[in-house]
Coordinates of C-alpha atoms in Angstrom, one line a residue:
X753 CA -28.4 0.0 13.9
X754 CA -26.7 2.7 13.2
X755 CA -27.6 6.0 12.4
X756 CA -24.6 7.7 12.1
X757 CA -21.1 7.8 9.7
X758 CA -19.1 8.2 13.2
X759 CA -20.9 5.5 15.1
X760 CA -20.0 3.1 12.5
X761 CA -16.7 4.0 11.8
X762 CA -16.5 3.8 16.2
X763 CA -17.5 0.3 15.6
X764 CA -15.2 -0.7 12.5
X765 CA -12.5 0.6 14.6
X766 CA -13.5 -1.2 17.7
X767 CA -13.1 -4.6 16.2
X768 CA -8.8 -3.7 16.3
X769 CA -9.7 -4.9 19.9
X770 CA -10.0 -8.9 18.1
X771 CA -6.5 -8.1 16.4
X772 CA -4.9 -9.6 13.1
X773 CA -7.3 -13.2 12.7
X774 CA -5.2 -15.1 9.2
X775 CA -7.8 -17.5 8.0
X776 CA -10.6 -17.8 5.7
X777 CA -13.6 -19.4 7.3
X778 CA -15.3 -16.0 8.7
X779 CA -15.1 -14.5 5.7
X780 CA -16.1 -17.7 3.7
X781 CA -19.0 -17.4 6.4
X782 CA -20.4 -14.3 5.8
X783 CA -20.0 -14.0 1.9
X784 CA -22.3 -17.0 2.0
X785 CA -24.4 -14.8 3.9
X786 CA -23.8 -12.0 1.3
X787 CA -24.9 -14.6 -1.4
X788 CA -21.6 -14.5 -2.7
X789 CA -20.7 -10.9 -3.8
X790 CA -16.8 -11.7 -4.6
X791 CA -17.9 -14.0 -7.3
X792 CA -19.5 -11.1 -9.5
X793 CA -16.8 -9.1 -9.7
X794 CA -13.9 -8.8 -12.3
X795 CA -10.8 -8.4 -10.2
X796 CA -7.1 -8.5 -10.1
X797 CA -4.9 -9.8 -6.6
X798 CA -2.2 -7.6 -5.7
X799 CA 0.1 -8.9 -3.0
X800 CA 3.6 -8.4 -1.7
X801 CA 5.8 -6.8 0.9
X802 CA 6.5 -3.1 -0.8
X803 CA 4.5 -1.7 -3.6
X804 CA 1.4 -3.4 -3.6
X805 CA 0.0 0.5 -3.4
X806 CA 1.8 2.0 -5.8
X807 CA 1.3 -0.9 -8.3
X808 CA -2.5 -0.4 -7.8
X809 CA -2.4 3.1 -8.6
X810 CA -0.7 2.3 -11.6
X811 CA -3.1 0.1 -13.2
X812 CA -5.9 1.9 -11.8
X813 CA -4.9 5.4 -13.7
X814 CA -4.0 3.2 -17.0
X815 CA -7.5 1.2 -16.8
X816 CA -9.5 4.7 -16.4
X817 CA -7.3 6.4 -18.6
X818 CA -9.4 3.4 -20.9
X819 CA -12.7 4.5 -19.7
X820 CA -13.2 2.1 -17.4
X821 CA -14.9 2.5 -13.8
X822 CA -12.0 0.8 -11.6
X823 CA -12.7 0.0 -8.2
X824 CA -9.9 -0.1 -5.6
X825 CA -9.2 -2.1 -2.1
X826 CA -6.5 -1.0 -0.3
X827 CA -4.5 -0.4 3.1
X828 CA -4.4 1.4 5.5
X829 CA -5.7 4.7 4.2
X830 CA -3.0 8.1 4.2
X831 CA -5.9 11.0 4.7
X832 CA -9.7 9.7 5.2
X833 CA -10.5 5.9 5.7
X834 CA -13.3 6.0 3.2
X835 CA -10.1 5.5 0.8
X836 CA -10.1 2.1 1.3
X837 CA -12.7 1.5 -1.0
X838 CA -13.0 3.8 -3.8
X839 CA -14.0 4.1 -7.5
X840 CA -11.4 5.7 -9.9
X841 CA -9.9 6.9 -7.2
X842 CA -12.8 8.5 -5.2
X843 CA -13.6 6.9 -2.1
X844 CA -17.1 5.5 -0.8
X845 CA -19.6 8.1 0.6
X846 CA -19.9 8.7 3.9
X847 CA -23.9 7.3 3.8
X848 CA -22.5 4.3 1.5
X849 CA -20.4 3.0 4.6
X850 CA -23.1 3.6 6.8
X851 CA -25.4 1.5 5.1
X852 CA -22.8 -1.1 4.6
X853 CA -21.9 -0.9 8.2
X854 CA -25.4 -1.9 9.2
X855 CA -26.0 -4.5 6.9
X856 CA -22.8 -6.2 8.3
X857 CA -23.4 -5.7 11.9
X858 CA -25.8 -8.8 12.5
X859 CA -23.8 -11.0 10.1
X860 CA -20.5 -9.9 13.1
X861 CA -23.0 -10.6 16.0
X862 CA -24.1 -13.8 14.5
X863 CA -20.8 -14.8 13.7
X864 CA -19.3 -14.2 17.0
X865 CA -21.7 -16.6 18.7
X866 CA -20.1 -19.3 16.2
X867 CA -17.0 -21.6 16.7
X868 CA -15.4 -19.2 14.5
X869 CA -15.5 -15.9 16.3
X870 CA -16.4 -12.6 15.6
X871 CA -14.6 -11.2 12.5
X872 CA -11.3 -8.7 12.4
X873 CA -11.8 -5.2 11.6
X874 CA -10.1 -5.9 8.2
X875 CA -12.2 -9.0 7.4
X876 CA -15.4 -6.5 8.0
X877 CA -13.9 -3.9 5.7
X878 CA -13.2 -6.7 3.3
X879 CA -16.6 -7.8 3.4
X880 CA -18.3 -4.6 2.7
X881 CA -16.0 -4.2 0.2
X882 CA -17.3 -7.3 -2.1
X883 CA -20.6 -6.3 -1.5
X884 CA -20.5 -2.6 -2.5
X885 CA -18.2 -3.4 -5.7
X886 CA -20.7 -6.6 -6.6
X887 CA -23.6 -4.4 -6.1
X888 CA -22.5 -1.0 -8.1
X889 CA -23.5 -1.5 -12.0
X890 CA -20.5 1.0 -12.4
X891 CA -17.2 -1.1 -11.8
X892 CA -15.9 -2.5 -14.8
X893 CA -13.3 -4.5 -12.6
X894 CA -11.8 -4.3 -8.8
X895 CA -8.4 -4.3 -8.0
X896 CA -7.9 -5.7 -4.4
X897 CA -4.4 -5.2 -2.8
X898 CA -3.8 -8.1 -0.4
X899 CA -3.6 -7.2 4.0
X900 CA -1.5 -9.6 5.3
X901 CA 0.9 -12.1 3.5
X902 CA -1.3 -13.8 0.8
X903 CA -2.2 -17.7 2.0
X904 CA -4.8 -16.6 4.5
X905 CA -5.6 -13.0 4.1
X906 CA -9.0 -11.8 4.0
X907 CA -8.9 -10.7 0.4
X908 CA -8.3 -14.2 -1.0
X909 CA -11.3 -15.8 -1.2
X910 CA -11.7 -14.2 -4.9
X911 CA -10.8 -16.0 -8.2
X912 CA -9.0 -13.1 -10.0
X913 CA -8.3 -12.6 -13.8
X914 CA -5.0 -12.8 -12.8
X915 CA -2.5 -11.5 -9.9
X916 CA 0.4 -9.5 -9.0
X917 CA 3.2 -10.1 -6.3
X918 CA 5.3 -6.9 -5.7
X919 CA 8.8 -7.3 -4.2
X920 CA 9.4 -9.3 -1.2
X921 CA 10.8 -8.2 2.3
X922 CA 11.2 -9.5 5.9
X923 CA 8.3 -7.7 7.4
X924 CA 5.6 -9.3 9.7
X925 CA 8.1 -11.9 10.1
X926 CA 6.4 -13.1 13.6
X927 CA 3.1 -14.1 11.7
X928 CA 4.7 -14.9 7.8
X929 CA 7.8 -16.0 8.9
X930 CA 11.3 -15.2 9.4
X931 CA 12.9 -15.8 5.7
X932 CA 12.4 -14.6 2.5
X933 CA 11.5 -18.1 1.2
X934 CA 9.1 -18.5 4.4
X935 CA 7.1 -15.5 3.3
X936 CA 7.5 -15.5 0.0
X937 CA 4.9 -19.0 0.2
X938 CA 2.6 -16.6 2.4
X939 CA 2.7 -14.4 -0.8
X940 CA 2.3 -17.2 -3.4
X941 CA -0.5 -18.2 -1.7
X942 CA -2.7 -16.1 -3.4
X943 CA -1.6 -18.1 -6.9
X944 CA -4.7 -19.4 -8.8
X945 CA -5.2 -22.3 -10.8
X946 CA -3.9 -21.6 -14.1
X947 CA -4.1 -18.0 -13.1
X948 CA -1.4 -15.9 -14.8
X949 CA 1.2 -14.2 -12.2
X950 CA 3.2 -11.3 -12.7
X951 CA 5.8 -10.7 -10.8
X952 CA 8.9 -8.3 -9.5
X953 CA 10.5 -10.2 -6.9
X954 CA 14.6 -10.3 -6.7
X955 CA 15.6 -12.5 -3.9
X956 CA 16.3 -16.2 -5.5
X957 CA 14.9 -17.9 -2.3
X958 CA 11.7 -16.5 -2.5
X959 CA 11.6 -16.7 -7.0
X960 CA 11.9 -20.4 -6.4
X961 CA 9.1 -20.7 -3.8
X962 CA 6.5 -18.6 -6.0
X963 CA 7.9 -20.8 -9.7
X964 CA 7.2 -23.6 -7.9
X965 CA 3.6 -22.7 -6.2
X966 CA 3.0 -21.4 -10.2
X967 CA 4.0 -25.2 -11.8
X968 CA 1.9 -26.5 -8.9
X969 CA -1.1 -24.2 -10.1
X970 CA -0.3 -24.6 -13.8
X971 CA -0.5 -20.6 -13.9
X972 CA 1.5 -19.0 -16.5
X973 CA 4.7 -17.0 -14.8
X974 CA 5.8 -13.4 -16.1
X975 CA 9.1 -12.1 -14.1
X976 CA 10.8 -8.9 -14.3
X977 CA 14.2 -9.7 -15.4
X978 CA 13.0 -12.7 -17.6
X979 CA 10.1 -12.5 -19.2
X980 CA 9.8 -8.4 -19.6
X981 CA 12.6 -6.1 -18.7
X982 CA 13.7 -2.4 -17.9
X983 CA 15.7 -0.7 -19.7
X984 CA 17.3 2.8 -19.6
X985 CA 16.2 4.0 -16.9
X986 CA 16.8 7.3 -15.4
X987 CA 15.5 9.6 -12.8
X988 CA 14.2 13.8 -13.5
X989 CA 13.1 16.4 -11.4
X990 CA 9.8 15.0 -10.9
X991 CA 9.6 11.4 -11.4
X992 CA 11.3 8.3 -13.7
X993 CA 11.7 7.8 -17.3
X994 CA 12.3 4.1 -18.5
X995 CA 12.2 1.6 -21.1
X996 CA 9.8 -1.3 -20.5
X997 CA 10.4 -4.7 -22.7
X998 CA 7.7 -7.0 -22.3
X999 CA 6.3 -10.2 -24.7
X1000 CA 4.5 -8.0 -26.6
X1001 CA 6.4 -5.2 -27.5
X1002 CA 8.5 -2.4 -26.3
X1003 CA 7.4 0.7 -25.3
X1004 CA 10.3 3.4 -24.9
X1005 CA 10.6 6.3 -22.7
X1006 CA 7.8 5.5 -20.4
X1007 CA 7.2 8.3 -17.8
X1008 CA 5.8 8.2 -14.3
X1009 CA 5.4 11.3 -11.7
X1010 CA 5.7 8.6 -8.7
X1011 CA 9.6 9.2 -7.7
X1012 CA 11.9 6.2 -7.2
X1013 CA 13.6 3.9 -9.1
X1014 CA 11.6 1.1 -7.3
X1015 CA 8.7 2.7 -9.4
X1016 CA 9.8 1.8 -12.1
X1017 CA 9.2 -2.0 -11.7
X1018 CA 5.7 -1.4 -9.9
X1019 CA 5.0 0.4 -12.9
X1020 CA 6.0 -2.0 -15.5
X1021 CA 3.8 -4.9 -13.1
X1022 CA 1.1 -2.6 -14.0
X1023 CA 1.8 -2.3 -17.6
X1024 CA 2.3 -6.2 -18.0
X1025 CA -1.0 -6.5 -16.6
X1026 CA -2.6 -4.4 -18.5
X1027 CA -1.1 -5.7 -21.7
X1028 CA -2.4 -9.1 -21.0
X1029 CA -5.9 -7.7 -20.2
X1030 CA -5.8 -6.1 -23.5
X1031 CA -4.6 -9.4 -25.4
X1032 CA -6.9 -11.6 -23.5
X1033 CA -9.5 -9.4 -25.1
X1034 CA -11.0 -8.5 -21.5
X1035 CA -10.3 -4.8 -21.7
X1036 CA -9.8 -2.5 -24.6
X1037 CA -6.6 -0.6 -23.3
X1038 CA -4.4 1.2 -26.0
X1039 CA -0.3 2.5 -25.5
X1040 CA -1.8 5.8 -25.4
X1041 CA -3.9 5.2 -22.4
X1042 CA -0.7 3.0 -20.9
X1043 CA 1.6 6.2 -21.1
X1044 CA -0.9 8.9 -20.2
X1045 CA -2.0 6.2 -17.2
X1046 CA 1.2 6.0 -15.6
X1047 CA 2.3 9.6 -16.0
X1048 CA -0.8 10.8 -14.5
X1049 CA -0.7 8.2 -11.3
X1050 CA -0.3 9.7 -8.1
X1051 CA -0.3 7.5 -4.4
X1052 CA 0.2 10.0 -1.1
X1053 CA 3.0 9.4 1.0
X1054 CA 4.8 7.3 -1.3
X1055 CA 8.5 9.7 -1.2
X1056 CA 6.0 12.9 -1.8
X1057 CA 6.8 16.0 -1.6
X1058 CA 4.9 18.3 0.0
X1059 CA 6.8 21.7 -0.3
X1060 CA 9.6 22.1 -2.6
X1061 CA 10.8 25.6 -0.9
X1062 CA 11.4 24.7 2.2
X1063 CA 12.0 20.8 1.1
X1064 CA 9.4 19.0 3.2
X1065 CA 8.6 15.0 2.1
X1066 CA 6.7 12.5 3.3
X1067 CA 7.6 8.6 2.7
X1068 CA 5.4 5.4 4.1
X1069 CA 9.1 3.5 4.5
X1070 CA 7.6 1.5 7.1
X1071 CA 9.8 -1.6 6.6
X1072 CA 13.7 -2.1 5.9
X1073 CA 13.4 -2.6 2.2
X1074 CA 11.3 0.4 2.3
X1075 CA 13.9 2.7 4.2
X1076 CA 16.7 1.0 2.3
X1077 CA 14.4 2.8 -1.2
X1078 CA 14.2 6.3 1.0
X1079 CA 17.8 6.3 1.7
X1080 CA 19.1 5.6 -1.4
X1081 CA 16.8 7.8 -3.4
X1082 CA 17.8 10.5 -1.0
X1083 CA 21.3 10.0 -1.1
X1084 CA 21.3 10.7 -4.7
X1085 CA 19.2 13.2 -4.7
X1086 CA 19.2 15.5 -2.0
X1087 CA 23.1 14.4 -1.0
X1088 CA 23.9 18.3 -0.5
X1089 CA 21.2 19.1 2.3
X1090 CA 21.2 19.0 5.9
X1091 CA 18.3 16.4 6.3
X1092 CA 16.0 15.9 9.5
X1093 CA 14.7 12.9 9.8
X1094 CA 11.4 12.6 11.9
X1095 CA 10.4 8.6 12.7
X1096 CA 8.1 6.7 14.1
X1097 CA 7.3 2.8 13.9
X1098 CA 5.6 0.0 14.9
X1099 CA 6.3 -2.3 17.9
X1100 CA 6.5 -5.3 15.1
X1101 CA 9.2 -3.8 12.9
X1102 CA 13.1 -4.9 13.2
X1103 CA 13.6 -1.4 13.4
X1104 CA 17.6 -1.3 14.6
X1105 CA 18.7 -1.8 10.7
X1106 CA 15.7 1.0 9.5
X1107 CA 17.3 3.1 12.2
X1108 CA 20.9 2.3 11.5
X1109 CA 20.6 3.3 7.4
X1110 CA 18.4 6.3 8.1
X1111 CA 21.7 7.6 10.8
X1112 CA 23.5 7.3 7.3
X1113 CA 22.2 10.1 5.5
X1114 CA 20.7 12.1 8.6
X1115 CA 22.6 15.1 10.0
X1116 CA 19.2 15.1 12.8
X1117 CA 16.8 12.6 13.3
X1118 CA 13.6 12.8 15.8
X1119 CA 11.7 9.8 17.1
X1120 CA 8.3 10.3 17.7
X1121 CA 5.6 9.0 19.6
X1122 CA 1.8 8.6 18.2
X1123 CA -1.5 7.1 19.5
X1124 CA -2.0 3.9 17.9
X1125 CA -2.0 0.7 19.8
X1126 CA 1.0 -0.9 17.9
X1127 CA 3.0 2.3 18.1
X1128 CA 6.8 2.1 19.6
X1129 CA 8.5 4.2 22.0
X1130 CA 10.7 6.6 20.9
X1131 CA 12.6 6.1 23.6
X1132 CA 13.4 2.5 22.5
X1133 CA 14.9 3.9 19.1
X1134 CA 17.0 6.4 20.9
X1135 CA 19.2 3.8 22.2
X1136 CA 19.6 2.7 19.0
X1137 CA 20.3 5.1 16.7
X1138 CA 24.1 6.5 16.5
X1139 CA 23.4 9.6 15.4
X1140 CA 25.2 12.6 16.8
X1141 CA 22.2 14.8 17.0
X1142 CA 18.8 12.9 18.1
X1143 CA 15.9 13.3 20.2
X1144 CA 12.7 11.5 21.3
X1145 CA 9.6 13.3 21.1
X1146 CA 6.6 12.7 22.7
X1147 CA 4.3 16.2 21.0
X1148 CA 5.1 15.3 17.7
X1149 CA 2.1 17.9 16.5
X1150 CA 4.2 21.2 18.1
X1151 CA 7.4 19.7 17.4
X1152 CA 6.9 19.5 13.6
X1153 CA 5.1 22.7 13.9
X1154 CA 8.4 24.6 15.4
X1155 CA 10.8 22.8 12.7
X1156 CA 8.8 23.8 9.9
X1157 CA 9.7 27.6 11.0
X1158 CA 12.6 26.8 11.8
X1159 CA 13.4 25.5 8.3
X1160 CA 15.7 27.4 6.2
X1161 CA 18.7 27.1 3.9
X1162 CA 20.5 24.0 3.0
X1163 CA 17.8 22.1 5.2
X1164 CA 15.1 19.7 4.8
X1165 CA 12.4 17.7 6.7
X1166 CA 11.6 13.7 5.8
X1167 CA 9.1 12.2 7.3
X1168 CA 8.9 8.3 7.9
X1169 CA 8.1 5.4 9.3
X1170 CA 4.8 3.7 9.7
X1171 CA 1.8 4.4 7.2
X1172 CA -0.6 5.0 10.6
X1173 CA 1.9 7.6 11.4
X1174 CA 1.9 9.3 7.9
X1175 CA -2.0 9.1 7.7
X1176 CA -1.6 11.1 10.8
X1177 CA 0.9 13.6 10.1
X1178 CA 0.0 14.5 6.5
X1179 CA -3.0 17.1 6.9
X1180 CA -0.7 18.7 10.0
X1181 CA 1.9 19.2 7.7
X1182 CA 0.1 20.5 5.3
X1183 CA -1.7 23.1 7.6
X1184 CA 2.1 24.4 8.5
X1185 CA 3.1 24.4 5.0
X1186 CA 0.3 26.7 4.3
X1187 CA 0.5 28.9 7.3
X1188 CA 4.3 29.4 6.9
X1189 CA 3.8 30.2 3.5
X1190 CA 1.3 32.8 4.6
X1191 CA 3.2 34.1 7.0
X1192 CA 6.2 34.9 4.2

């Protein structure tokens, strides 16, 4: 047993060592254990390749905006790892993981004497998660964002009220697959029988794979560009304005402080969703609560900016659709600075086309190093890149530190790549934000 918060988090982290285990049978095994806590729970299944975050911040701010006590599952986490599971957006005490830690501990040890093995660090967090949500009189429902593709992830052992699938992208393309319609029936995997589906995806490959797995499943279909649809949409200062037409009605001029056009249709998944609740006569959720909801949602490292004078932003673009978004909001944006780009990835990405659209709009770009076991070299991305002014750093702590003093002008600093890296680089930015400010 443990007794400390850092001793079990040591131990969460140390199951990394057993690496990414698709499959359902350990965590089958040890909810039976658990007497089933996933079954008590009103939830909703978010899965996809980009959004699945924001989309869950969405709907959580619109459900509390409602009154309600939302729980939230998500991954990885961008400043503490309690974040992972949290209630209206405050994440699990310190004392709660501790005691959920040791109550899953012996279900691990047992299971890894089994034919089945011991379980992932993400099928523990998973497991906890169930039983905290399915033991807190509190949550009036759970949204769970998906790990890993959809078919065999940890999170889909639960029988939602219905589910989401964001946009689709070739990412993990050595465990999903290597086209869009290939992961696209990873995704649709987490389709439920005559569960309703809403969904944002463009590519036509993958839209035919997920109507199909949805007639299979008799579960009712809603797609952006069909069933509801955005309308004028247009960017400001500090976020998106849009018109959202769904079955039910249209609401105009629908704001949201999340920046990005992509927002935009995360955003309206949310709203769909939270419409049906509403008709289904599950939740109690007004327009009023829909706009204030979305206006008020807030994700970190989703294109945030951290300083406005000097520019300094921080986007988890950690895949090519992703850095495709990042370089076309900045390009329209921000088309008169000097931008430096700082990068870093992991060893899984096709990272030559990230690198080849981010040498587009950058007039520097840095590749860093960090310690995580799937990081890249920098070195590697060096090679690639063709940009006229580029260096690989291995100190990326003192090299950000000197380039935020060195910032001045037309200039500005983006930070990218990986969500590890940006969990890792956000409170470091922050402290020389605040410093430099000082020091002014």
């Amino acid at each position: 047993m443990f007794t400390t918060y850092n001793e079990a988090l040591e131990w969460i982290h140390g199951r990394l060592r057993l690496g990414i285990k698709p499959g359902l049978k350990r965590m089958e095994w040890m909810l039976e254990k658990l007497d089933h806590p996933e079954r008590k729970i009103n939830a909703v299944h978010i899965g996809g390749t980009n959004g699945k975050g924001s989309t869950v911040t969405f709907l959580r701010s619109i459900l509390q905006e409602a009154g309600y006590k939302v729980g939230t599952f998500t991954s990885p986490y961008i400043e503490h790892f309690n974040e992972r599971i949290s209630i209206n957006g405050k994440p699990i005490s310190d004392q709660d993981l501790l005691d959920l830690t040791n109550l899953i501990v012996p279900l691990a040890d047992e299971l890894e004497e089994t034919e089945l093995g011991g379980p992932s660090e993400f099928e523990v967090i998973t497991a906890m998660s169930f039983y905290y949500f399915a033991n807190n009189p509190k949550v009036d429902i759970v949204l769970y964002e998906v790990g890993l593709g959809g078919r065999f992830d940890s999170t889909n052992v639960i029988k939602p009220l219905t589910s989401i699938i964001t946009n689709i992208g070739l990412d993990h393309t050595s465990i999903l697959g290597d086209t869009y319609e290939k992961i696209a029936f990873e995704k649709a995997g987490i389709i439920k029988e005559g569960t309703p589906i809403f969904t944002a995806v463009k590519h036509q490959g993958a839209m035919k794979v997920i109507e199909e797995q949805a007639v299979k499943m008799k579960a009712p279909l809603y797609r952006l560009g069909e069933e509801f649809n955005i309308n004028s949409h247009h960017s400001v200062s500090k976020g998106e304005v849009f018109t959202l037409q769904t079955e039910e009605k249209t609401l105009e001029k629908l704001e949201i402080s999340m920046i990005g056009q992509h927002q935009t249709e995360n955003a309206s998944l949310a709203v769909c969703v939270a419409q049906y609740l509403n008709k289904k006569g599950l939740f109690n959720i007004s327009e009023q609560a829909i706009r204030t909801g979305l206006k008020q949602a807030y994700w970190p490292g989703r294109f945030e900016i951290l300083s406005e004078s000097p520019i300094v932003i921080i986007d988890g673009a950690h895949n090519d659709e992703g850095i495709t978004t990042l370089v076309n909001e900045l390009s329209s944006r921000y088309k008169d600075k000097n931008i430096h780009i700082v990068f870093a990835a992991l060893k899984d990405k096709k990272f030559d086309k990230m690198i080849g659209k981010l040498d587009k709009v950058a007039s520097q770009i840095s590749f860093v190093n960090f310690d995580f076991p799937r990081a890249a070299d920098a070195k590697d991305f060096l090679k690639i890149s063709q940009c006229t002014n580029k260096v690989a750093v291995d100190d990326w702590k003192a090299y950000l530190g000197e380039e935020i003093q060195n910032l001045q002008g037309n200039s500005m600093l983006v930070v990218t790549g990986s969500l590890y890296f940006i969990s890792e680089v956000k409170p470091i930015l922050c402290h020389f934000l605040k410093n430099k400010t000082i020091s002014l």
